[in-house]
Short mmCIF file of C-alpha atoms in Angstrom, two decimals:
data_model
loop_
_atom_site.label_atom_id
_atom_site.label_comp_id
_atom_site.label_asym_id
_atom_site.label_seq_id
_atom_site.Cartn_x
_atom_site.Cartn_y
_atom_site.Cartn_z
CA MET A 1 -46.89 -42.35 -5.70
CA ALA A 2 -43.70 -43.14 -3.87
CA SER A 3 -41.17 -45.12 -5.79
CA SER A 4 -40.20 -48.46 -4.34
CA SER A 5 -37.56 -51.04 -5.02
CA HIS A 6 -37.49 -54.68 -4.09
CA PHE A 7 -34.22 -56.52 -3.69
CA LEU A 8 -33.70 -60.26 -3.81
CA CYS A 9 -30.48 -61.66 -2.51
CA SER A 10 -29.65 -65.33 -2.08
CA HIS A 11 -27.81 -66.41 1.04
CA HIS A 12 -25.36 -69.25 0.50
CA SER A 13 -24.42 -71.82 3.15
CA TYR A 14 -20.77 -72.61 3.54
CA ALA A 15 -19.72 -76.11 4.63
CA SER A 16 -16.33 -77.29 5.88
CA TYR A 17 -14.95 -80.62 4.78
CA GLU A 18 -11.79 -82.42 5.76
CA SER A 19 -10.01 -82.22 2.43
CA LYS A 20 -11.66 -79.41 0.53
CA THR A 21 -13.95 -76.47 0.92
CA HIS A 22 -17.16 -75.89 -1.07
CA PHE A 23 -18.63 -72.44 -1.04
CA ASN A 24 -20.04 -69.99 -3.48
CA SER A 25 -17.92 -66.88 -3.75
CA PHE A 26 -19.80 -63.65 -2.91
CA ARG A 27 -17.68 -62.07 -5.58
CA ASN A 28 -19.34 -64.25 -8.17
CA ALA A 29 -22.85 -63.81 -6.82
CA LYS A 30 -25.14 -61.88 -9.13
CA ILE A 31 -26.30 -58.63 -7.60
CA PRO A 32 -29.27 -56.91 -9.24
CA GLN A 33 -28.65 -53.59 -10.93
CA PHE A 34 -29.96 -50.73 -8.82
CA TYR A 35 -31.83 -47.94 -10.55
CA SER A 36 -32.10 -44.54 -8.98
CA PHE A 37 -34.76 -44.22 -6.28
CA LYS A 38 -35.49 -42.39 -3.06
CA LEU A 39 -34.85 -44.09 0.25
CA ASN A 40 -36.35 -42.95 3.52
CA GLY A 41 -34.06 -43.73 6.42
CA SER A 42 -31.78 -46.73 6.45
CA SER A 43 -31.70 -49.24 3.66
CA SER A 44 -33.87 -52.31 3.98
CA PHE A 45 -30.69 -54.33 3.56
CA ARG A 46 -29.37 -53.03 6.84
CA ARG A 47 -32.63 -53.39 8.74
CA LYS A 48 -33.16 -56.95 7.59
CA ASN A 49 -29.70 -58.19 8.30
CA GLN A 50 -29.33 -56.48 11.64
CA SER A 51 -32.14 -58.75 12.81
CA SER A 52 -30.36 -61.91 11.62
CA ARG A 53 -28.98 -64.05 14.37
CA ILE A 54 -25.97 -65.29 12.35
CA HIS A 55 -23.53 -62.58 11.30
CA LEU A 56 -20.21 -64.45 10.95
CA ILE A 57 -19.73 -67.36 8.62
CA ARG A 58 -16.48 -69.32 8.88
CA ALA A 59 -15.17 -71.65 6.20
CA THR A 60 -12.04 -73.77 6.84
CA ALA A 61 -10.05 -76.39 5.00
CA SER A 62 -7.77 -78.87 6.76
CA ASP A 63 -5.37 -81.59 5.78
CA ALA A 64 -7.08 -84.92 6.62
CA THR A 65 -3.79 -86.64 7.45
CA THR A 66 -2.07 -84.12 9.70
CA GLY A 67 -5.15 -82.19 10.84
CA LYS A 68 -3.20 -79.04 10.20
CA LYS A 69 -5.38 -76.06 9.30
CA GLN A 70 -4.43 -74.73 5.86
CA VAL A 71 -7.09 -72.14 4.97
CA GLU A 72 -9.57 -70.20 7.07
CA VAL A 73 -12.05 -67.73 5.55
CA VAL A 74 -14.17 -65.59 7.86
CA TYR A 75 -17.09 -63.80 6.23
CA ASP A 76 -18.91 -61.11 8.19
CA ARG A 77 -22.31 -61.03 6.49
CA GLU A 78 -23.58 -58.01 8.45
CA GLU A 79 -20.54 -55.93 7.60
CA LYS A 80 -20.77 -56.86 3.93
CA PHE A 81 -24.45 -56.00 3.69
CA ASN A 82 -24.01 -52.78 5.63
CA LYS A 83 -21.33 -51.73 3.17
CA LEU A 84 -23.67 -52.63 0.30
CA ALA A 85 -26.48 -50.67 1.93
CA ASP A 86 -24.23 -47.65 2.37
CA GLU A 87 -23.31 -47.79 -1.31
CA VAL A 88 -26.98 -48.01 -2.32
CA ASP A 89 -27.81 -45.08 -0.03
CA ARG A 90 -25.02 -43.00 -1.53
CA ASN A 91 -26.08 -43.74 -5.07
CA ALA A 92 -29.80 -43.44 -4.46
CA GLY A 93 -31.47 -40.36 -5.89
CA ILE A 94 -34.76 -39.13 -7.22
CA SER A 95 -36.47 -41.12 -9.93
CA ARG A 96 -39.34 -38.74 -10.76
CA LEU A 97 -39.68 -34.98 -10.58
CA THR A 98 -42.43 -32.52 -11.51
CA LEU A 99 -41.47 -28.88 -11.98
CA PHE A 100 -43.31 -25.65 -12.77
CA SER A 101 -41.97 -23.88 -15.85
CA PRO A 102 -43.16 -20.26 -15.74
CA CYS A 103 -42.98 -17.75 -18.56
CA LYS A 104 -41.86 -14.10 -18.53
CA ILE A 105 -42.79 -10.69 -19.79
CA ASN A 106 -40.59 -7.79 -20.83
CA VAL A 107 -41.76 -4.76 -18.89
CA PHE A 108 -39.67 -2.71 -21.28
CA LEU A 109 -37.51 -3.79 -24.20
CA ARG A 110 -35.00 -1.48 -25.79
CA ILE A 111 -32.97 -2.53 -28.83
CA THR A 112 -29.70 -0.63 -28.48
CA GLY A 113 -27.66 -1.72 -31.49
CA LYS A 114 -26.88 -4.22 -34.25
CA ARG A 115 -24.04 -6.63 -33.55
CA ALA A 116 -21.38 -7.93 -35.90
CA ASP A 117 -22.65 -11.49 -35.40
CA GLY A 118 -26.06 -10.54 -36.79
CA TYR A 119 -27.82 -10.40 -33.43
CA HIS A 120 -29.04 -7.23 -31.75
CA ASP A 121 -28.00 -5.78 -28.43
CA LEU A 122 -30.90 -5.21 -26.10
CA ALA A 123 -31.59 -3.82 -22.66
CA SER A 124 -34.72 -5.09 -20.97
CA LEU A 125 -36.47 -5.57 -17.66
CA PHE A 126 -37.43 -9.24 -17.64
CA HIS A 127 -39.79 -10.57 -15.01
CA VAL A 128 -41.14 -14.08 -14.41
CA ILE A 129 -44.93 -14.35 -14.15
CA SER A 130 -47.31 -16.93 -12.75
CA LEU A 131 -48.48 -18.45 -16.04
CA GLY A 132 -46.50 -21.57 -16.79
CA ASP A 133 -46.24 -25.15 -17.96
CA LYS A 134 -45.71 -28.26 -15.89
CA ILE A 135 -43.00 -30.71 -16.84
CA LYS A 136 -42.75 -34.25 -15.49
CA PHE A 137 -39.37 -35.96 -15.64
CA SER A 138 -38.72 -39.66 -15.04
CA LEU A 139 -35.42 -41.47 -15.29
CA SER A 140 -35.35 -43.69 -18.35
CA PRO A 141 -33.61 -47.09 -18.48
CA SER A 142 -32.34 -46.02 -21.89
CA LYS A 143 -28.76 -44.85 -22.14
CA SER A 144 -29.17 -43.32 -25.56
CA THR A 145 -32.53 -41.57 -26.03
CA ASP A 146 -34.88 -39.16 -24.28
CA ARG A 147 -38.61 -39.54 -24.87
CA LEU A 148 -40.77 -36.39 -24.89
CA SER A 149 -44.56 -36.21 -25.00
CA THR A 150 -46.95 -33.28 -24.70
CA ASN A 151 -50.64 -32.44 -24.47
CA VAL A 152 -50.75 -30.07 -27.47
CA PRO A 153 -50.24 -30.74 -31.17
CA GLY A 154 -47.55 -29.08 -33.23
CA VAL A 155 -44.82 -29.06 -30.58
CA PRO A 156 -41.65 -30.77 -31.89
CA LEU A 157 -40.70 -33.80 -29.82
CA ASP A 158 -37.18 -34.33 -31.16
CA GLU A 159 -33.90 -32.41 -31.04
CA ARG A 160 -35.66 -29.30 -32.34
CA ASN A 161 -37.31 -28.94 -28.93
CA LEU A 162 -35.35 -26.85 -26.46
CA ILE A 163 -36.01 -29.39 -23.70
CA ILE A 164 -34.10 -32.06 -25.62
CA LYS A 165 -31.40 -29.54 -26.56
CA ALA A 166 -31.01 -28.64 -22.89
CA LEU A 167 -30.68 -32.27 -21.80
CA ASN A 168 -28.12 -32.93 -24.53
CA LEU A 169 -26.22 -29.83 -23.41
CA PHE A 170 -26.20 -30.98 -19.78
CA ARG A 171 -24.84 -34.41 -20.70
CA LYS A 172 -22.19 -32.81 -22.90
CA LYS A 173 -21.03 -30.44 -20.16
CA THR A 174 -21.10 -32.88 -17.23
CA GLY A 175 -20.60 -36.35 -18.69
CA VAL A 176 -23.66 -37.55 -16.74
CA ASP A 177 -25.45 -40.11 -18.89
CA ASN A 178 -28.99 -39.90 -17.49
CA TYR A 179 -31.77 -40.03 -20.07
CA PHE A 180 -35.40 -39.18 -19.39
CA TRP A 181 -39.04 -39.67 -20.14
CA ILE A 182 -40.54 -36.18 -20.17
CA HIS A 183 -44.16 -35.08 -20.35
CA LEU A 184 -44.80 -31.41 -21.09
CA ASP A 185 -48.18 -30.12 -19.93
CA LYS A 186 -48.24 -27.01 -22.09
CA LYS A 187 -50.25 -23.96 -21.04
CA VAL A 188 -48.04 -21.13 -22.34
CA PRO A 189 -48.87 -20.42 -25.99
CA THR A 190 -46.09 -20.59 -28.56
CA GLY A 191 -45.08 -17.61 -30.67
CA ALA A 192 -46.27 -15.36 -27.87
CA GLY A 193 -43.17 -13.44 -26.79
CA LEU A 194 -43.46 -15.03 -23.35
CA GLY A 195 -40.33 -17.19 -23.45
CA GLY A 196 -42.18 -20.45 -22.87
CA GLY A 197 -39.67 -22.57 -24.76
CA SER A 198 -36.74 -20.86 -23.06
CA SER A 199 -38.30 -21.51 -19.68
CA ASN A 200 -38.80 -25.18 -20.58
CA ALA A 201 -35.10 -25.45 -21.45
CA ALA A 202 -34.01 -23.81 -18.20
CA THR A 203 -36.35 -26.09 -16.24
CA ALA A 204 -34.92 -29.15 -18.00
CA LEU A 205 -31.36 -28.10 -17.10
CA TRP A 206 -32.41 -27.60 -13.48
CA ALA A 207 -34.12 -31.01 -13.42
CA ALA A 208 -31.16 -32.83 -14.97
CA ASN A 209 -28.93 -31.28 -12.32
CA GLN A 210 -31.23 -32.51 -9.53
CA PHE A 211 -31.15 -36.05 -10.90
CA SER A 212 -27.35 -35.94 -10.99
CA GLY A 213 -27.05 -34.82 -7.36
CA CYS A 214 -26.43 -31.17 -8.25
CA VAL A 215 -23.05 -31.64 -9.94
CA ALA A 216 -23.29 -28.17 -11.51
CA THR A 217 -23.81 -24.79 -9.89
CA GLU A 218 -26.64 -22.45 -10.86
CA LYS A 219 -24.00 -20.20 -12.40
CA ASP A 220 -22.79 -23.12 -14.55
CA LEU A 221 -26.32 -23.80 -15.75
CA GLN A 222 -26.88 -20.13 -16.50
CA GLU A 223 -23.67 -19.80 -18.50
CA TRP A 224 -24.15 -23.04 -20.42
CA SER A 225 -27.75 -22.24 -21.32
CA GLY A 226 -26.73 -19.21 -23.38
CA GLU A 227 -25.28 -21.62 -25.95
CA ILE A 228 -28.76 -22.77 -27.00
CA GLY A 229 -30.91 -19.67 -26.46
CA SER A 230 -30.52 -16.00 -25.55
CA ASP A 231 -33.50 -15.85 -23.17
CA ILE A 232 -32.73 -19.05 -21.26
CA PRO A 233 -30.08 -17.62 -18.87
CA PHE A 234 -32.65 -15.17 -17.47
CA PHE A 235 -34.64 -17.96 -15.84
CA PHE A 236 -31.65 -18.74 -13.60
CA SER A 237 -32.07 -15.29 -12.07
CA HIS A 238 -34.37 -15.01 -9.08
CA GLY A 239 -37.20 -13.89 -11.35
CA SER A 240 -36.50 -10.19 -11.84
CA ALA A 241 -33.48 -9.09 -13.85
CA TYR A 242 -32.03 -6.37 -16.03
CA CYS A 243 -30.76 -8.17 -19.14
CA THR A 244 -28.34 -6.87 -21.74
CA GLY A 245 -26.19 -8.24 -24.56
CA ARG A 246 -28.32 -10.66 -26.59
CA GLY A 247 -30.27 -11.14 -23.37
CA GLU A 248 -27.75 -13.55 -21.89
CA VAL A 249 -26.08 -10.95 -19.63
CA VAL A 250 -28.31 -11.19 -16.56
CA GLU A 251 -28.20 -8.83 -13.59
CA ASP A 252 -30.45 -9.86 -10.71
CA ILE A 253 -32.40 -6.96 -9.26
CA ALA A 254 -34.92 -6.66 -6.47
CA PRO A 255 -38.47 -6.76 -7.88
CA PRO A 256 -39.18 -3.13 -8.83
CA VAL A 257 -42.96 -3.63 -8.75
CA PRO A 258 -45.33 -5.26 -6.24
CA LEU A 259 -45.58 -8.99 -6.81
CA ASP A 260 -49.35 -8.91 -6.31
CA LEU A 261 -49.84 -6.42 -9.15
CA PRO A 262 -52.44 -8.10 -11.41
CA MET A 263 -52.25 -8.32 -15.18
CA VAL A 264 -54.07 -9.90 -18.09
CA LEU A 265 -52.39 -11.60 -21.06
CA ILE A 266 -54.13 -11.42 -24.41
CA LYS A 267 -52.72 -13.33 -27.37
CA PRO A 268 -54.43 -13.59 -30.74
CA GLN A 269 -54.16 -16.75 -32.82
CA GLU A 270 -51.52 -15.17 -35.04
CA ALA A 271 -47.94 -15.75 -33.89
CA CYS A 272 -45.06 -13.35 -34.44
CA PRO A 273 -42.02 -15.18 -35.82
CA THR A 274 -39.11 -13.62 -33.93
CA GLY A 275 -36.76 -13.74 -36.90
CA GLU A 276 -39.23 -11.94 -39.15
CA VAL A 277 -39.84 -9.24 -36.53
CA TYR A 278 -36.12 -8.53 -36.20
CA LYS A 279 -35.74 -8.44 -40.00
CA ARG A 280 -38.21 -5.57 -40.14
CA LEU A 281 -36.63 -3.66 -37.26
CA ARG A 282 -35.21 -0.28 -38.26
CA MET A 283 -32.84 1.19 -35.71
CA ASP A 284 -33.73 4.77 -36.71
CA GLN A 285 -37.29 4.10 -35.51
CA THR A 286 -36.40 2.82 -32.05
CA SER A 287 -36.84 4.80 -28.85
CA GLN A 288 -33.85 6.86 -27.78
CA ILE A 289 -34.55 6.79 -24.05
CA ASP A 290 -31.82 5.38 -21.83
CA PRO A 291 -32.97 1.95 -20.56
CA LEU A 292 -31.41 2.67 -17.16
CA VAL A 293 -33.66 5.71 -16.92
CA LEU A 294 -36.66 3.45 -17.59
CA LEU A 295 -35.48 1.06 -14.88
CA GLU A 296 -35.09 3.89 -12.39
CA LYS A 297 -38.54 5.29 -13.19
CA ILE A 298 -40.17 1.91 -12.66
CA SER A 299 -38.30 1.37 -9.40
CA LYS A 300 -39.43 4.75 -8.09
CA GLY A 301 -42.88 5.19 -9.61
CA GLY A 302 -44.06 1.75 -10.71
CA ILE A 303 -45.45 0.74 -14.07
CA SER A 304 -47.00 3.37 -16.31
CA GLN A 305 -47.59 3.62 -20.03
CA ASP A 306 -44.60 5.87 -20.68
CA VAL A 307 -42.06 3.42 -19.22
CA CYS A 308 -43.34 0.26 -20.96
CA VAL A 309 -41.36 0.87 -24.14
CA ASN A 310 -40.95 -1.99 -26.61
CA ASP A 311 -38.86 -1.29 -29.69
CA LEU A 312 -40.14 -4.47 -31.35
CA GLU A 313 -43.75 -3.30 -31.45
CA PRO A 314 -43.52 -1.39 -34.78
CA PRO A 315 -41.94 -4.28 -36.74
CA ALA A 316 -44.27 -6.80 -35.06
CA PHE A 317 -47.26 -4.68 -36.09
CA GLU A 318 -45.98 -4.88 -39.68
CA VAL A 319 -45.73 -8.68 -39.47
CA VAL A 320 -49.20 -8.99 -37.88
CA PRO A 321 -51.14 -5.80 -38.74
CA SER A 322 -54.16 -6.80 -36.65
CA LEU A 323 -51.95 -6.73 -33.54
CA LYS A 324 -51.66 -2.96 -33.58
CA ARG A 325 -55.44 -2.62 -33.74
CA LEU A 326 -55.83 -5.09 -30.87
CA LYS A 327 -53.47 -3.10 -28.65
CA GLN A 328 -55.27 0.14 -29.46
CA ARG A 329 -58.68 -1.35 -28.67
CA ILE A 330 -57.50 -2.80 -25.35
CA ALA A 331 -56.00 0.54 -24.31
CA ALA A 332 -59.15 2.42 -25.30
CA ALA A 333 -61.61 -0.05 -23.75
CA GLY A 334 -59.63 -0.32 -20.56
CA ARG A 335 -58.92 3.36 -20.10
CA GLY A 336 -58.37 3.83 -16.42
CA GLN A 337 -58.48 0.07 -15.89
CA TYR A 338 -54.88 -0.67 -16.88
CA ASP A 339 -51.73 1.15 -15.77
CA ALA A 340 -50.09 0.18 -19.07
CA VAL A 341 -50.85 -1.81 -22.22
CA PHE A 342 -47.86 -3.13 -24.19
CA MET A 343 -46.56 -6.06 -26.21
CA SER A 344 -44.21 -8.57 -24.56
CA GLY A 345 -41.00 -9.57 -26.29
CA SER A 346 -41.35 -10.03 -30.01
CA GLY A 347 -45.11 -10.63 -29.67
CA SER A 348 -47.82 -11.48 -30.16
CA THR A 349 -49.01 -11.24 -26.55
CA ILE A 350 -50.47 -7.91 -25.40
CA VAL A 351 -50.20 -7.31 -21.65
CA GLY A 352 -52.57 -5.15 -19.64
CA VAL A 353 -51.04 -4.38 -16.23
CA GLY A 354 -53.24 -3.23 -13.35
CA SER A 355 -56.27 -5.49 -13.75
CA PRO A 356 -56.77 -9.24 -14.32
CA ASP A 357 -59.94 -8.66 -16.32
CA PRO A 358 -60.00 -8.62 -20.14
CA PRO A 359 -62.00 -5.87 -21.85
CA GLN A 360 -65.56 -6.84 -22.74
CA PHE A 361 -65.15 -6.52 -26.51
CA LEU A 362 -63.01 -9.67 -26.51
CA TYR A 363 -66.11 -11.62 -25.51
CA ASP A 364 -68.54 -9.75 -27.76
CA ASP A 365 -66.59 -9.50 -31.02
CA ASP A 366 -66.53 -12.64 -33.16
CA ASP A 367 -63.09 -11.66 -34.47
CA TYR A 368 -61.62 -12.53 -31.07
CA THR A 369 -63.35 -15.85 -30.47
CA ASN A 370 -60.07 -17.78 -30.34
CA VAL A 371 -57.96 -15.27 -28.45
CA PHE A 372 -55.87 -16.73 -25.61
CA LEU A 373 -56.65 -15.06 -22.26
CA SER A 374 -54.97 -15.50 -18.91
CA GLU A 375 -54.57 -13.50 -15.76
CA ALA A 376 -51.14 -13.46 -14.12
CA LYS A 377 -48.97 -11.94 -11.44
CA PHE A 378 -45.26 -11.40 -11.00
CA ILE A 379 -43.38 -14.15 -9.18
CA THR A 380 -39.81 -14.82 -8.03
CA ARG A 381 -37.96 -17.81 -6.65
CA SER A 382 -35.95 -18.38 -3.50
CA PRO A 383 -32.24 -19.28 -3.56
CA ASN A 384 -31.58 -22.98 -4.29
CA GLN A 385 -35.20 -23.56 -5.30
CA TRP A 386 -36.90 -23.64 -8.64
CA TYR A 387 -40.03 -21.57 -9.28
CA LEU A 388 -43.13 -22.68 -7.44
CA GLU A 389 -46.55 -22.68 -9.00
CA PRO A 390 -48.71 -20.13 -7.17
CA HIS A 391 -50.67 -21.65 -4.27
CA SER A 392 -48.19 -24.54 -4.21
CA THR A 393 -46.23 -25.35 -1.06
CA ASP A 394 -43.80 -27.74 -2.71
CA GLU A 395 -40.14 -26.89 -2.96
CA SER A 396 -37.66 -27.71 -5.67
CA THR A 397 -34.34 -28.28 -3.99
CA CYS A 398 -32.12 -31.29 -4.48
CA SER A 399 -34.32 -33.18 -2.03
CA SER A 400 -37.87 -32.17 -2.97
CA GLN A 401 -40.33 -30.62 -5.46
CA ASN A 402 -42.97 -33.25 -6.05
CA VAL A 403 -40.26 -35.86 -5.86
CA GLU A 404 -41.53 -39.41 -6.03
#
């Protein structure tokens, strides 16, 4: 639905009298407050007033005795309204925006050391995939509060949610005081190791920047986002990146695997709390292979089981013991069907790359009745656009992306 605005403006008649002048000052006229909206072409102000036959209004005052002119005020109505229309056009922007918020997988994840600040250094090939949420943003008349709603229970709707944290961060960094009504259509499961919340935060930062007329650069958004989450900066890559540090050091790389390579995502009901997984991590049990060697192997030979190393699998399997059995069963049942079977991030999603089809036992075994299943592919984004939902032709630049 296209947004529309209706403007009412009263036109005052000016009359000249011999001894005094009566007219209503334009300066004192009440002009309606203009909320942000999208205009197509010239403002209706300009079109309407260009068709008026009277453009100049003259008001004079004269001395009745001498006839000498004392005051003359000439008011060019067309010029005034054209200036007003130009100001409205300059200030006009989007009022509603719907964006795709895709998740990611870690093709490999090496933990390379323990940091003094309590975090761990990692080296990982992150890649955006086609499973994602949709987030609808609308400008709110409020100048103090965002309002978030969602289609799934259990998602925090206050400052604990990364979307709200991201919007607060954007306002803090830019001074822009836009507030929003947000609806999150959630499809990415939580506690899955897929970075769904981080993607939502990155998408919210991108959206807030669109509403402000792109006052920040993508680099600004990427750098700021690391203050509220280690995985968020990755989503400001083009979709494929080699990430180091806590994950916030992002190096864009060309996609090392075909984008049409199919995969299946399998997540049991049990979540893997990231903090608990890292608590159980023992550095002497991690892989010793150089992550750059893994990256080179994938770039040259594609995805195979030996390159999909995840150092968080052993501690995650301690936190959720059934997860190890699930991975083993998928690998055994899909022998020859999948190029690799591995856990993404800190779990609990198991990824089977090479086929979009889940193994049959997931349908036959009552223990897996409530397992989350989804097929997916790798995706990227173009410069100055946000990620597009597969099969969508919309774009997410400053001027479009389901803009209403």
